[in-house]
Each structure stands twice: as C-alpha cells, then as structure tokens.
mmCIF file of C-alpha atoms and ligand atoms in Angstrom:
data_model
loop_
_atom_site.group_PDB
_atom_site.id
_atom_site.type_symbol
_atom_site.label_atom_id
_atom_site.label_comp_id
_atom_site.label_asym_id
_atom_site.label_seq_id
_atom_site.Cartn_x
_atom_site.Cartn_y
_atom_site.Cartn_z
ATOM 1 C CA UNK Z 53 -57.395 8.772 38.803
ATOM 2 C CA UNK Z 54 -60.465 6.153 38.552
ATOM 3 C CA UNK Z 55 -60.742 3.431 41.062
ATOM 4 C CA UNK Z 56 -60.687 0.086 38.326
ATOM 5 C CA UNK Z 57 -62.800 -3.194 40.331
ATOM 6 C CA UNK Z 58 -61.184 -6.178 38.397
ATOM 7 C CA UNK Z 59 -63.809 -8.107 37.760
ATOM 8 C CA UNK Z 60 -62.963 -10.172 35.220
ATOM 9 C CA UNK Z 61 -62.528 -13.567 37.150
ATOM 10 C CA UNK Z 62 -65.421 -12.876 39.684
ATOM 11 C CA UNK Z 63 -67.412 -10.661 40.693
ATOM 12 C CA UNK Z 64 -66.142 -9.576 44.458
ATOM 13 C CA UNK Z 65 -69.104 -9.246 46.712
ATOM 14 C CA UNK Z 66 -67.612 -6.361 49.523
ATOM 15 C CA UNK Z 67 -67.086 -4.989 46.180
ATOM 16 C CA UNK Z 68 -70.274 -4.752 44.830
ATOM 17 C CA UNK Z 69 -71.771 -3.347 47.462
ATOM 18 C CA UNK Z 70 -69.787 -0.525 47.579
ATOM 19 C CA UNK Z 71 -70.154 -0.365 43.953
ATOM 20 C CA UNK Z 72 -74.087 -0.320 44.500
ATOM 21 C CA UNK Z 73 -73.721 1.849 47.267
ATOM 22 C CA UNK Z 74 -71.696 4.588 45.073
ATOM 23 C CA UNK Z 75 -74.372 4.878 42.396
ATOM 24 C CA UNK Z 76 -77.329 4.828 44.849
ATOM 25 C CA UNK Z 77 -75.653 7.822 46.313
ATOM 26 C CA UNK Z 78 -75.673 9.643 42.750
ATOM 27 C CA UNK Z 79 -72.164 8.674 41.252
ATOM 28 C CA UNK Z 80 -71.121 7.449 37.778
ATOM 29 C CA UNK Z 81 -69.963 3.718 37.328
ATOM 30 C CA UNK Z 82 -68.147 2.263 34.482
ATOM 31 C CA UNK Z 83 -69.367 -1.173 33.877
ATOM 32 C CA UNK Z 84 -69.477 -4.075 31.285
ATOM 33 C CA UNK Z 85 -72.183 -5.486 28.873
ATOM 34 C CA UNK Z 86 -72.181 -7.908 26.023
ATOM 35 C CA UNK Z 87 -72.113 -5.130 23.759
ATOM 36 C CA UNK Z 88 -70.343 -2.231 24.967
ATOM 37 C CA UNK Z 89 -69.347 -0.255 27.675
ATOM 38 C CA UNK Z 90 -71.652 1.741 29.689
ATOM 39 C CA UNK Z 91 -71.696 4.767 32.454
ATOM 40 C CA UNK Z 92 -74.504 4.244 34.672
ATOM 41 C CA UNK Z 93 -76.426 6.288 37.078
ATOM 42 C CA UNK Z 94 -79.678 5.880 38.797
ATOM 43 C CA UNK Z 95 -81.920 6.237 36.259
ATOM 44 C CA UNK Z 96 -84.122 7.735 39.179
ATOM 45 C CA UNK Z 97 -81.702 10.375 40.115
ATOM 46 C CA UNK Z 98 -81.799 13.391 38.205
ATOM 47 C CA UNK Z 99 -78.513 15.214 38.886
ATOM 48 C CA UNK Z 100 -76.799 12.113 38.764
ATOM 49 C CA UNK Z 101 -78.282 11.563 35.257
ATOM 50 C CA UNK Z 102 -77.151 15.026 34.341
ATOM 51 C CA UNK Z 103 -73.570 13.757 35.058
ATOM 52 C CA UNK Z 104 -73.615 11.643 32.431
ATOM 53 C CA UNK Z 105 -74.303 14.088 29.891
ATOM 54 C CA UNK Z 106 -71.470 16.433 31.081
ATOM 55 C CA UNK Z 107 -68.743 13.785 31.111
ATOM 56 C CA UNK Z 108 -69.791 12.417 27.263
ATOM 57 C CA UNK Z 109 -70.596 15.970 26.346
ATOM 58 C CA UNK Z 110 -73.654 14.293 24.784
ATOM 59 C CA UNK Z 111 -76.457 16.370 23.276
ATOM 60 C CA UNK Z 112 -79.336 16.963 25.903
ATOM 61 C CA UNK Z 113 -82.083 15.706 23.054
ATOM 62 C CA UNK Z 114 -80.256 12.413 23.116
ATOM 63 C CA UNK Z 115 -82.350 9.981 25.651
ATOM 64 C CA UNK Z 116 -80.495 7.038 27.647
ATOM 65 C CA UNK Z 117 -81.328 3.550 27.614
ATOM 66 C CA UNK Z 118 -82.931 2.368 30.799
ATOM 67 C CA UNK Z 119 -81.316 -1.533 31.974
ATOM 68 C CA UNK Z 120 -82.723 -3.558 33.693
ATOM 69 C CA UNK Z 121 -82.439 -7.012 35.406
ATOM 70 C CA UNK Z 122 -85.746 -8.225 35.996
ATOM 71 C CA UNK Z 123 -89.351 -7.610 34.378
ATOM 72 C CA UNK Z 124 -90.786 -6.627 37.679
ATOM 73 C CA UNK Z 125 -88.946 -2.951 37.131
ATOM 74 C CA UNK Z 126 -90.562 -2.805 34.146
ATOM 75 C CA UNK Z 127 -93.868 -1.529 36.145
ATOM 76 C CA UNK Z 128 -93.265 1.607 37.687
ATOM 77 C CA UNK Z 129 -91.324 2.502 34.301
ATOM 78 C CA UNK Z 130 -94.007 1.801 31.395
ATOM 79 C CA UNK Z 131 -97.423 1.148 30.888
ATOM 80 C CA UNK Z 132 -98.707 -2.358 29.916
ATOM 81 C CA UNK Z 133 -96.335 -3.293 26.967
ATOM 82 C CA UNK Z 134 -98.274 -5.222 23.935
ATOM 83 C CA UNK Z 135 -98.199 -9.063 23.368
ATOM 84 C CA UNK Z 136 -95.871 -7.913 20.266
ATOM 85 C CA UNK Z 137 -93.593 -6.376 23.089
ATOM 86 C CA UNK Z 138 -93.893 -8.845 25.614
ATOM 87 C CA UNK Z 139 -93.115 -11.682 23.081
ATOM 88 C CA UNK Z 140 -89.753 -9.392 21.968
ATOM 89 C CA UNK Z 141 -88.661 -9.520 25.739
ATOM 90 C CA UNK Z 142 -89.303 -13.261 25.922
ATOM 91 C CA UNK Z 143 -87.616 -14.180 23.283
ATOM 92 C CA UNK Z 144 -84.837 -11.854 23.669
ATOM 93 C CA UNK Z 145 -84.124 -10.469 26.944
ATOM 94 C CA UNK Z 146 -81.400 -10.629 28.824
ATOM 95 C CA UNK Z 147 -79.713 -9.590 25.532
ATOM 96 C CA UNK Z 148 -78.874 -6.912 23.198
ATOM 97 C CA UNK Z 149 -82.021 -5.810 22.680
ATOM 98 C CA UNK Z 150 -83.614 -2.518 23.303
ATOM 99 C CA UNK Z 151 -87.012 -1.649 22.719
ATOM 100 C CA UNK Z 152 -89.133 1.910 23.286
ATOM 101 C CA UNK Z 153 -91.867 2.033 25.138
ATOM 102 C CA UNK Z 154 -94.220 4.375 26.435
ATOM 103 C CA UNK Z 155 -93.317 5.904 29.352
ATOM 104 C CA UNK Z 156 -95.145 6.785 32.367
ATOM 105 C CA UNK Z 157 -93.300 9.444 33.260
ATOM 106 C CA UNK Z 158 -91.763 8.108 36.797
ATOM 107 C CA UNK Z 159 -88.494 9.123 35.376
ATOM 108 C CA UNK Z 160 -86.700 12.776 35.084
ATOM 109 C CA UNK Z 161 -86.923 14.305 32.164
ATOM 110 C CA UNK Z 162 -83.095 14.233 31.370
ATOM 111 C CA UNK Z 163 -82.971 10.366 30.900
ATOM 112 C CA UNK Z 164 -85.820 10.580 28.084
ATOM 113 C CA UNK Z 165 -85.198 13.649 27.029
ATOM 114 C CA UNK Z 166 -88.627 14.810 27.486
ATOM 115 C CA UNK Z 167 -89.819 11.949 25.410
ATOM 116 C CA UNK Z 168 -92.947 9.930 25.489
ATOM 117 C CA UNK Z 169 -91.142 6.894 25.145
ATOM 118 C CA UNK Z 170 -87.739 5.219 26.930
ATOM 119 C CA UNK Z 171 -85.940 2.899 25.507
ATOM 120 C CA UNK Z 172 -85.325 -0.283 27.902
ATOM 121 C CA UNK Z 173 -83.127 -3.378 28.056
ATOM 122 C CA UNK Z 174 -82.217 -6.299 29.930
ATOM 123 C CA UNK Z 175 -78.185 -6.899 29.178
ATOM 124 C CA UNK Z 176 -77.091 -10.171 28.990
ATOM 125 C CA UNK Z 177 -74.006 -9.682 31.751
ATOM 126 C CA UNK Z 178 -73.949 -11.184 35.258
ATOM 127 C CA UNK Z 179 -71.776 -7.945 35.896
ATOM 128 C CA UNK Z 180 -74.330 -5.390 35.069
ATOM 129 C CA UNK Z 181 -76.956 -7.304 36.430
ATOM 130 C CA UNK Z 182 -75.491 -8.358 39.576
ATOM 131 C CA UNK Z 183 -74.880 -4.428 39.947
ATOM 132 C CA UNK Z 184 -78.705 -3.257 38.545
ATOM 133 C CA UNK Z 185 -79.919 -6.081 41.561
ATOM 134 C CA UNK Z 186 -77.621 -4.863 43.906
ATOM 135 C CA UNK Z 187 -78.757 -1.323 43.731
ATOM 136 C CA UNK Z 188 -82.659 -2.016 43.211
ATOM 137 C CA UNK Z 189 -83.069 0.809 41.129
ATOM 138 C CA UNK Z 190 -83.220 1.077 37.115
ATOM 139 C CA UNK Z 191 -79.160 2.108 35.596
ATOM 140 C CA UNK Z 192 -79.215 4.656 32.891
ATOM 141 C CA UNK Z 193 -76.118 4.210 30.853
ATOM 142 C CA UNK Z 194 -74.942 5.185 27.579
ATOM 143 C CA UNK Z 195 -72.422 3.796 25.602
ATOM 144 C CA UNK Z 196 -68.533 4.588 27.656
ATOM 145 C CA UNK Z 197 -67.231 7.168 25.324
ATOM 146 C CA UNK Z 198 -66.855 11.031 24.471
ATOM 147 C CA UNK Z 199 -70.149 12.121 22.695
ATOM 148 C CA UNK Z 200 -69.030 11.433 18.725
ATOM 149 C CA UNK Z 201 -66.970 9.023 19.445
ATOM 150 C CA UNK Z 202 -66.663 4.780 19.317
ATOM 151 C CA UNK Z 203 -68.394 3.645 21.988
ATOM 152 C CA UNK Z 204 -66.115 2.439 24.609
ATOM 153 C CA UNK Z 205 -65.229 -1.658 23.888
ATOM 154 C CA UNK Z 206 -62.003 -2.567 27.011
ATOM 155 C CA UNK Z 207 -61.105 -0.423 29.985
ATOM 156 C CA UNK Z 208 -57.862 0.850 28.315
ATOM 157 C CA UNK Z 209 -59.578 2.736 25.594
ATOM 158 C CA UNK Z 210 -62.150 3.964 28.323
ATOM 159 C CA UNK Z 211 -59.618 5.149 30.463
ATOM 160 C CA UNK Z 212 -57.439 6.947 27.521
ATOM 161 C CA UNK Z 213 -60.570 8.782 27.026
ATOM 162 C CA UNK Z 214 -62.505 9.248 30.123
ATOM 163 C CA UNK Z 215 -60.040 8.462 33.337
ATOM 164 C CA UNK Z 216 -60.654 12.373 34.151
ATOM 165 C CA UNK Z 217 -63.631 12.290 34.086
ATOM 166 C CA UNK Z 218 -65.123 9.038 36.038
ATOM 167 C CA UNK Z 219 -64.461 7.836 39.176
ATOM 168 C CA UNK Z 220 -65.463 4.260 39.116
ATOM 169 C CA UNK Z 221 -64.928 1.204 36.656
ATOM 170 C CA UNK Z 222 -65.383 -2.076 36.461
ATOM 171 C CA UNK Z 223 -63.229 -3.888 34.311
ATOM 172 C CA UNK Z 224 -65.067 -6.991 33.072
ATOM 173 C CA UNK Z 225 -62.429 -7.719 29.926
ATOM 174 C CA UNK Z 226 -63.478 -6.823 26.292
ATOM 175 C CA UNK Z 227 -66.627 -7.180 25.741
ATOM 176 C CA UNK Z 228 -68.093 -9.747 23.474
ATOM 177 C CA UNK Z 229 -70.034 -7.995 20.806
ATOM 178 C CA UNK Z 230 -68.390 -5.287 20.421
ATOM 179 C CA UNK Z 231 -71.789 -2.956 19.345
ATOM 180 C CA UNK Z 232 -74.275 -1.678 20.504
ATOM 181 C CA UNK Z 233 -77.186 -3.108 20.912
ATOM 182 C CA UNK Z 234 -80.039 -3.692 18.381
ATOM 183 C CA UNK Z 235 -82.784 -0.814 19.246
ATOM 184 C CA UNK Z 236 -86.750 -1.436 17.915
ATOM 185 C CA UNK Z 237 -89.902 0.063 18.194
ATOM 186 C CA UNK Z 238 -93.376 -1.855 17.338
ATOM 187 C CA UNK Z 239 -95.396 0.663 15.969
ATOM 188 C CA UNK Z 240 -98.940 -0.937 15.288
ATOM 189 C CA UNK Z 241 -97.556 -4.492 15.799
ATOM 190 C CA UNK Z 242 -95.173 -3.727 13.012
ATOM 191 C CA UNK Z 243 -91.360 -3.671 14.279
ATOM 192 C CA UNK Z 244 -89.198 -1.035 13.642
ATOM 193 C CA UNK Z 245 -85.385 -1.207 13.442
ATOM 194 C CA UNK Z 246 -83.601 2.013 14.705
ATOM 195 C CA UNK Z 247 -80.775 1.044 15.166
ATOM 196 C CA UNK Z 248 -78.907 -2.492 13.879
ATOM 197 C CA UNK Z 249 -77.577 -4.533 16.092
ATOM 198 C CA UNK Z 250 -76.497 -8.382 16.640
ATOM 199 C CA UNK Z 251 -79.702 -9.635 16.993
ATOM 200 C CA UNK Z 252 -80.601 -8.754 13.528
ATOM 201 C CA UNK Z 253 -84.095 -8.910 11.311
ATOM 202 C CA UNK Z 254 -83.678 -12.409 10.508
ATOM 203 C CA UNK Z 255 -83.493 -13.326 14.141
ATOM 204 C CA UNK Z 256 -86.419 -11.056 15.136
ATOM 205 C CA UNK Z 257 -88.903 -12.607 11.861
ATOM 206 C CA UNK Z 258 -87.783 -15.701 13.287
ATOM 207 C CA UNK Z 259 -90.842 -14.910 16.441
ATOM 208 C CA UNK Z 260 -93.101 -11.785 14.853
ATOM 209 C CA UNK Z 261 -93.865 -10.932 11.222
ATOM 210 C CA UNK Z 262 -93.525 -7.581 10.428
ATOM 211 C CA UNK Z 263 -90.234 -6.314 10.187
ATOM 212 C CA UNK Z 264 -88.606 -3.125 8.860
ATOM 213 C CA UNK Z 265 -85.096 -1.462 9.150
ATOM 214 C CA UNK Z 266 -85.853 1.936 8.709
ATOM 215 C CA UNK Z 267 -84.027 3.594 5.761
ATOM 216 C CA UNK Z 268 -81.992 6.099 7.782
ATOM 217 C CA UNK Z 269 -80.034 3.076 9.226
ATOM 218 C CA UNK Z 270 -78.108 3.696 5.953
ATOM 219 C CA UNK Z 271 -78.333 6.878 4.769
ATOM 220 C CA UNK Z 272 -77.784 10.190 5.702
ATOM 221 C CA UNK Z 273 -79.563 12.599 7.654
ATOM 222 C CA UNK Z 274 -80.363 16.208 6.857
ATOM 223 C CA UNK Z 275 -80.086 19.060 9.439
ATOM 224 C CA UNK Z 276 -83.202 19.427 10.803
ATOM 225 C CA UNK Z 277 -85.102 16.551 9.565
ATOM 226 C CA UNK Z 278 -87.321 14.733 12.085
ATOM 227 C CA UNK Z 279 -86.283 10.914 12.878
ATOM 228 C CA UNK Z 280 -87.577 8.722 15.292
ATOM 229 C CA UNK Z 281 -84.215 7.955 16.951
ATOM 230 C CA UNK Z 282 -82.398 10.957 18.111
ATOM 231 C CA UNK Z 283 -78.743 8.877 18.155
ATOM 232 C CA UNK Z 284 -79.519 8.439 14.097
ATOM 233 C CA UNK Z 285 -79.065 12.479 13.694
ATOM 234 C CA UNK Z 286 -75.281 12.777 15.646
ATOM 235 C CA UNK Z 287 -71.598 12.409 14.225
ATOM 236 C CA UNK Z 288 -70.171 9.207 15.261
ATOM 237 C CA UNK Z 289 -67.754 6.902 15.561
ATOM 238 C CA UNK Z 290 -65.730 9.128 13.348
ATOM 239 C CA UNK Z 291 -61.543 8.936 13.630
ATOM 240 C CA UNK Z 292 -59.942 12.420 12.414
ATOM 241 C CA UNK Z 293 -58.420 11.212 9.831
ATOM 242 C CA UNK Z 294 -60.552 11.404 6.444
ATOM 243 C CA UNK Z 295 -61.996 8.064 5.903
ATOM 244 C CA UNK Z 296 -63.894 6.296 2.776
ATOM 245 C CA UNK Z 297 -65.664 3.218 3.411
ATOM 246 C CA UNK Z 298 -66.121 0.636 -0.344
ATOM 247 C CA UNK Z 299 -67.991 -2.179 -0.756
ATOM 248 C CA UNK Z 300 -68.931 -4.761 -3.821
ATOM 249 C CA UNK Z 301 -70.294 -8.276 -3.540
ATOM 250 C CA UNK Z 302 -67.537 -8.957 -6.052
ATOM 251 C CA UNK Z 303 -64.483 -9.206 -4.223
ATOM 252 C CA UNK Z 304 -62.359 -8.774 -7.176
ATOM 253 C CA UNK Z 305 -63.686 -5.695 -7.894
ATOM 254 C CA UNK Z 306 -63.242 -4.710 -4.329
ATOM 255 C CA UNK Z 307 -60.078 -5.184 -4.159
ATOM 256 C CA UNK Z 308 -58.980 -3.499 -7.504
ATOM 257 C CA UNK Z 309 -61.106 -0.195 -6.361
ATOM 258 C CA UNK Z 310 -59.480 0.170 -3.019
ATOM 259 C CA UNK Z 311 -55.978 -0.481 -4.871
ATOM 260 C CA UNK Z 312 -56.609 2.096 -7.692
ATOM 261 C CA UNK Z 313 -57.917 4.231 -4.680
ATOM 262 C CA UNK Z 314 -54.917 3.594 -2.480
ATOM 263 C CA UNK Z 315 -52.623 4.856 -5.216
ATOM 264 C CA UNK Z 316 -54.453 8.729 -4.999
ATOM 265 C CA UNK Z 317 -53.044 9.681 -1.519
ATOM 266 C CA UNK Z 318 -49.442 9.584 -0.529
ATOM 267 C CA UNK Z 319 -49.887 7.544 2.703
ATOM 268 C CA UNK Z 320 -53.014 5.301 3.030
ATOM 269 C CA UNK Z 321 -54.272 3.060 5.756
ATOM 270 C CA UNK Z 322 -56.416 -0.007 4.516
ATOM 271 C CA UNK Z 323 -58.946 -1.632 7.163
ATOM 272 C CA UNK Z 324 -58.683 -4.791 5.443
ATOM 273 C CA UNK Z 325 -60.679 -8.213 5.687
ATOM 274 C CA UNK Z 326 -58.438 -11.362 6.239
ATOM 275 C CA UNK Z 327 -59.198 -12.932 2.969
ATOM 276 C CA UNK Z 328 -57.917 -9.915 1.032
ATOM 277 C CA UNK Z 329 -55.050 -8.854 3.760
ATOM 278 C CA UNK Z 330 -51.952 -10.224 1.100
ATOM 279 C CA UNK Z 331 -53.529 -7.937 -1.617
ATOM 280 C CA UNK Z 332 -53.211 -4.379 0.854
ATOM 281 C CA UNK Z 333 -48.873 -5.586 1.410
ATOM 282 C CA UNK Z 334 -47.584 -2.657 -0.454
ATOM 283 C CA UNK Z 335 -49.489 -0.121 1.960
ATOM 284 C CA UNK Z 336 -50.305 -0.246 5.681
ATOM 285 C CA UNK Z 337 -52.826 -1.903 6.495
ATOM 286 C CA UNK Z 338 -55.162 -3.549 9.454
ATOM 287 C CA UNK Z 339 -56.916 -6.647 9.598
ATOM 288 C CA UNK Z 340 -60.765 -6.288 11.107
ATOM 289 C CA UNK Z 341 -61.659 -10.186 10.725
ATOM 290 C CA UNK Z 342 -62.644 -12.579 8.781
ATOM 291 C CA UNK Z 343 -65.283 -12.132 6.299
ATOM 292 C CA UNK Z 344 -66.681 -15.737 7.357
ATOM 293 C CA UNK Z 345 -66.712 -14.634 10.911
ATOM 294 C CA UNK Z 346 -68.753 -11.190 11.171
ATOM 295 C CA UNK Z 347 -68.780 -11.466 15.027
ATOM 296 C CA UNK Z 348 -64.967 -10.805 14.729
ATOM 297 C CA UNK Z 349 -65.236 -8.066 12.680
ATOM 298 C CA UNK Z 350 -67.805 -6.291 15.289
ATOM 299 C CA UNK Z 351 -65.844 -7.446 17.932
ATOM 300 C CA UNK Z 352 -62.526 -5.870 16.711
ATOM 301 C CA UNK Z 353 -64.746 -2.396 14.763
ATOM 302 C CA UNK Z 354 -64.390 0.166 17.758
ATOM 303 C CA UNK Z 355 -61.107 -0.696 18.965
ATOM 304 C CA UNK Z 356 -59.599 -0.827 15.510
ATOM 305 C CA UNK Z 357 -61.454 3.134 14.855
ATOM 306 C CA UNK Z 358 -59.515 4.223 17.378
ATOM 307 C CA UNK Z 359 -56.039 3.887 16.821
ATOM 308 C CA UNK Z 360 -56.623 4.684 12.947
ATOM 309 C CA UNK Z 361 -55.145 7.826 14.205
ATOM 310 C CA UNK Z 362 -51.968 6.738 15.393
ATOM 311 C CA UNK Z 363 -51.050 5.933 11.438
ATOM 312 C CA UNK Z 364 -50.940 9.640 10.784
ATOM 313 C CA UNK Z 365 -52.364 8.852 7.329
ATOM 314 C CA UNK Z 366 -54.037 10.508 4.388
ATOM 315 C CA UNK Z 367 -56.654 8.804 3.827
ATOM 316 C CA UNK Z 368 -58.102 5.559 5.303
ATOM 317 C CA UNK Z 369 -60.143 2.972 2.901
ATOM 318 C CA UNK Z 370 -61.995 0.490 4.767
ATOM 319 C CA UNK Z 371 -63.280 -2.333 2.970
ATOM 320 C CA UNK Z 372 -67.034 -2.987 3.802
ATOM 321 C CA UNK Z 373 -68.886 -6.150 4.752
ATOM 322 C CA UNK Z 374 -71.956 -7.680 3.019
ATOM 323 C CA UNK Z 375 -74.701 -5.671 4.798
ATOM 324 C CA UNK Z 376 -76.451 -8.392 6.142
ATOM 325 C CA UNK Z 377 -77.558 -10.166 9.360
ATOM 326 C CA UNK Z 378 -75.005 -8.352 11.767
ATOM 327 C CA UNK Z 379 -73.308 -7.313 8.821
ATOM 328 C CA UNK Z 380 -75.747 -4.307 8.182
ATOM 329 C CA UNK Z 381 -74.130 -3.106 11.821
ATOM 330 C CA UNK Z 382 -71.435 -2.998 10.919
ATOM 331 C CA UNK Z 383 -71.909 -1.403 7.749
ATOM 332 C CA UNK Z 384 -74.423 1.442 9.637
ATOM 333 C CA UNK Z 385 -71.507 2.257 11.934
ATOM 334 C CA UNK Z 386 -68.729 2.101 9.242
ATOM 335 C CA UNK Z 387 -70.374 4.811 7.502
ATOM 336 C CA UNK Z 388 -70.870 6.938 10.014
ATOM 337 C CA UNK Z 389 -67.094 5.974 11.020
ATOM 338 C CA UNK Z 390 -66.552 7.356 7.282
ATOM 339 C CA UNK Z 391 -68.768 10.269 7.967
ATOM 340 C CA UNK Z 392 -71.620 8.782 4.721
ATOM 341 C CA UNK Z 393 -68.205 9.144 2.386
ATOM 342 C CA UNK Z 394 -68.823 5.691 0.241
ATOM 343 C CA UNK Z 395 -68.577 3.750 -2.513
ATOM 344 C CA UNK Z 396 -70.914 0.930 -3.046
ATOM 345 C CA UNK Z 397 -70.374 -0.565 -6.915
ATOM 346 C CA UNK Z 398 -72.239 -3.536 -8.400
HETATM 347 O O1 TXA X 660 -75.681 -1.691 23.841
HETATM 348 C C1 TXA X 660 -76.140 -0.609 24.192
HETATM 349 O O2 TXA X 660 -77.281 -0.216 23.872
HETATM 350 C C2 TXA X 660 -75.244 0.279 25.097
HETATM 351 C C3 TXA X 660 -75.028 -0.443 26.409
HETATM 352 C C4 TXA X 660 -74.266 0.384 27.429
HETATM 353 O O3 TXA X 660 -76.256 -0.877 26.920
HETATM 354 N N1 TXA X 660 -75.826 1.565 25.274
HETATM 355 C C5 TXA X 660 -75.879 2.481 24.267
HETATM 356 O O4 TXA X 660 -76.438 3.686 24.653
HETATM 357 O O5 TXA X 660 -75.478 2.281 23.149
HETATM 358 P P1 TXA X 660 -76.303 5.017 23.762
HETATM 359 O O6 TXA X 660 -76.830 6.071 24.663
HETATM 360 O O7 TXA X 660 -74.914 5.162 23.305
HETATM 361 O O8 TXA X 660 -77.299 4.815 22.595
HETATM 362 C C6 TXA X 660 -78.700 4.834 22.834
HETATM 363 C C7 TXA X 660 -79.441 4.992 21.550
HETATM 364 C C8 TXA X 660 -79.347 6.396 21.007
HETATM 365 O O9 TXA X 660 -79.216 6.316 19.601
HETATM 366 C C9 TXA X 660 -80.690 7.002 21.410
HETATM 367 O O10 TXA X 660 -81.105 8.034 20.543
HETATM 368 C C10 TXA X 660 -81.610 5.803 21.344
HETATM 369 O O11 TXA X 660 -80.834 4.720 21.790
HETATM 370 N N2 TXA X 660 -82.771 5.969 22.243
HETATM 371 C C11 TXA X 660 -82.792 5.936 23.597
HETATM 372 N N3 TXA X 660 -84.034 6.175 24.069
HETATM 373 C C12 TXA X 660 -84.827 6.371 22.996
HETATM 374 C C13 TXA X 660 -86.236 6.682 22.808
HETATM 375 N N4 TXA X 660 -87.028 6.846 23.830
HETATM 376 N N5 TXA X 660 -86.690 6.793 21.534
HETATM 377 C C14 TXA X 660 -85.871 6.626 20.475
HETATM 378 N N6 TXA X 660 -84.543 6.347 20.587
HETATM 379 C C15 TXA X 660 -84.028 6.215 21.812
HETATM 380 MG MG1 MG X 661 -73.388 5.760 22.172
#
C-alpha cells in the first residue's frame, strides 16, 4: 500500500517535511508537474537513483531529468551554460522545458547514464518545487509509469500501475499538460528539438533563431543506430492492442479512410476528434478533444492510451492531429502509441 498526501487544495506543511525528509533519506516520491507525473529521488544519491530504474524497469542507458527550483543549483551541476542557454531558461523556466547541458560530473553515473550531458528543468508546480526547496538537493524523476508505458497523468492510473512498487505519492489532481515536457539541446547556438513538447518551435523562434526538430521526432529508429536522445530509441506509450494511427489535412478524406478501415476488423475502437465523433456512431469509439483545442487533446492522450485495453478490440484507429505547434506532440507520441504503424495521405 502507498501512503497518498492529498495535496490538491494545499500543500500541508508537517507534510512536506516529512515528505522532504523521506527522499533526503534515499526513498522514492510520487509527485505532480504541469506535465506529467514524476518519481523522484535525490539526484545526489546513487542507490536511491538506482530505485528508480528498478521500479520503471527502465533501461540503464536511459538518463533522468534533473529538476530544479532555483538557478543557484544549477552551479554545482553544470558548467557555465551559453547566453543561448541562459536566454532559454529566462524565457522559459519554471516550465516544461528541458535542456542538456554539460555536466560536471557532481552527479552518479546512474542519473546520466554515464553521459557528458544532463538534461535539467525547472517545473512550473508549486508542488514539486515546494518539495525540490524543501529538500535542498536536485530531484531526479522520470515520467510515473512502467518503462514502455504512458507516462503516468492522475494518481489512479499511477497507482493501478505502480502502488507495489512506491511508497509515497502526492496527489496534486491531473495534471495540466498532460506530456512531457519539450527537451532541447543548443548545439553551436543552433537549438535542437529532441523531444516535442508544449512549448513548441514557434514559441522557442519567438526569443532565438535557429531552430530544428530533429527528424527522428517522427520517424522510426533502427536497432542500433546512434541518436542523441536515448528516450527516442525505446517502445512507448504503446496499449496491447494493435493500433494504427491516420492523418490528412482533409478531413473528409480522414474520415472516409478510417471508415473504409474500420470495416476490415470485426471489432474496432476509433480515438476520435469531437468534430468527427457523429461519423465513428456505428463502432465504438472515444473522444480525445477538440481539434480547435489541442491542449485537450494532450491533456486527455495518456489517460485515454490506457484504457484502450479495456475495449478488448481488434484493432484501434486513432485519428491524428495536424502536426503542428503542440500538435507535432502529440502526433510524436501517437505514433509511438501506434508502434510507427501509419497512414498519412494528402
Ligand atoms: O515532463 C517531463 O519531462 C517529465 C516530468 C516528470 O518532469 N519527465 C520525463 O522524464 O518525461 P523521462 O525520464 O520519462 O524522459 C526523459 C527524456 C528521455 O527521453 C531521456 O532520454 C531524455 O529525456 N534525456 C535525459 N537526459 C538526457 C541527456 N543528458 N541527453 C539526451 N537526452 C536526455
Ligand atoms: Mg518517460
């Protein structure tokens, strides 16, 4: 059984401190962001750090992102970060916003996975940063799921999946993204998207030229090819049951490929937009969001992946998202969800 701290009024003081008090003495704690979930440990404490990787059963070549809640921790972390950097966490921080930097080594191995570099962000959640203050120490923490799977969004899916296996969480409600965050590396002052995220490469051209989403945030990768973002190379976010993921800027062609689709399998599941919900009556279906509203969409995306199961269908066709602003997020975790089976037509 886990010990849940409801702290989705306020955060309790006597029990923060014990909070603090549990991780500074190596333990795992659940805890809230804006994007996701995470499980934190201090980031300075190897075995505790080691922990994490158990529970998620997450590949040791995998590093953790490093939070933290004020630039001052930033010292004893990384060397001088450039004016590209700095101007990244001005603009950005506290927010969903990671960015890799080179490390200076301070931390164990495990958390950077003998890396160079570790990746570094300031959430934007009085939770987790009343918690990273209270303990005075840097919290590693991953996203609050098994290794492969969504990332953890509410404390009932996080307990379904990991009440075994921690011992502390903090329930903060559902969190308000709903992704993870958006991870970048500048890479001679030219900025590198790893990973999408909400703030997207519109918002980041908005204070630095320069701006690339690398192509793997789309497509594919091939056993043992070399990419600059370990997380890129894992299985993710995928339900068991077989999933196809179609998108066209023409809705009406949408919609008449996932109906001549539908008709192939004898029980499908449709992930569904609300504009084209009516169209989907004759099978089951799920509504993800408005198409005018991508927030709600990435708000709803992990929670809705995880009780695709429950339908015991076939096949499931989800209906894609114009891929961008947040919308390529969505669309880079959909097709992972979907395990790269797609169907883009003009
Ligand atoms: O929103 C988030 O980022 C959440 C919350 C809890 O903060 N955390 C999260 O952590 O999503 P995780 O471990 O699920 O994903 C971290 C990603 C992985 O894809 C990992 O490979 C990448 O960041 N990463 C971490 N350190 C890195 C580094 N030094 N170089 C390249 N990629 C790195
Ligand atoms: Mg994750």
């Amino acid at each position: 059984m886990s010990i849940v701290y409801d702290f989705k009024e306020n955060i309790k003081k006597e029990e923060l401190d014990m909070i603090s008090k549990n991780i500074n003495n190596g333990e795992l704690v659940v805890f809230p962001t804006e994007t996701v979930y995470g499980i934190g440990a201090d980031a300075t404490n190897e075995l505790a750090v080691k922990k994490i990787f158990e529970a998620k059963g997450r590949p040791q070549d995998n590093p953790l992102i490093v939070h933290i809640s004020n630039l001052e921790m930033l010292k004893d972390l990384v060397y001088e970060p450039t004016e590209t950097e700095k101007l990244l966490m001005d603009t950005f921080w506290p927010g969903p916003l990671t960015i890799i930097l080179k490390s200076r080594k301070t931390l164990p191995n495990a958390v950077t996975a003998n890396l160079d570099t570790v990746g570094i962000r300031m959430p934007d959640n009085d939770i987790a940063l009343n918690i990273i203050e209270s303990c005075k120490k840097p919290i590693a923490a991953p996203s609050a799921n098994i290794s492969g799977r969504p990332s953890g969004t509410n404390v009932k899916d996080i307990i379904d999946e990991l009440e075994e296996k921690m011992d502390f969480i903090i329930d903060g409600g559902e969190t308000e993204i709903g992704l993870e965050s958006t991870v970048v590396r500048v890479i001679d002052n030219k900025i590198k998207i790893l990973r999408p995220g909400k703030i997207t490469k519109e918002d980041i051209e908005s204070v630095v030229k320069n701006v690339e989403v690398d192509k793997k945030v789309m497509e594919a990768i091939k056993d043992n090819e070399k990419v600059i973002s370990p997380g890129m190379k894992y299985r993710h976010y995928a339900p068991k049951t077989p999933c196809t993921l179609v998108y066209s800027e023409n809705n009406q062609k949408l919609v008449d490929k996932i109906l001549e689709k539908s008709q192939s399998y004898s029980n499908t599941l449709i992930l569904s937009t609300t504009e084209n919900i009516e169209k989907y009556k004759e099978y089951n279906h799920i509504n993800i969001g408005s198409q005018n509203n991508l927030l709600e969409i990435s708000h709803n995306l992990f929670s809705t992946l995880r009780c695709i199961d429950k339908y015991n269908a076939e096949k499931v066709i989800i209906e894609g998202v114009k891929p961008d602003g947040i919308g390529l997020a969505i669309m880079n975790r959909l097709i992972r969800a979907c395990e790269y089976d797609y169907e883009f037509i003009k």
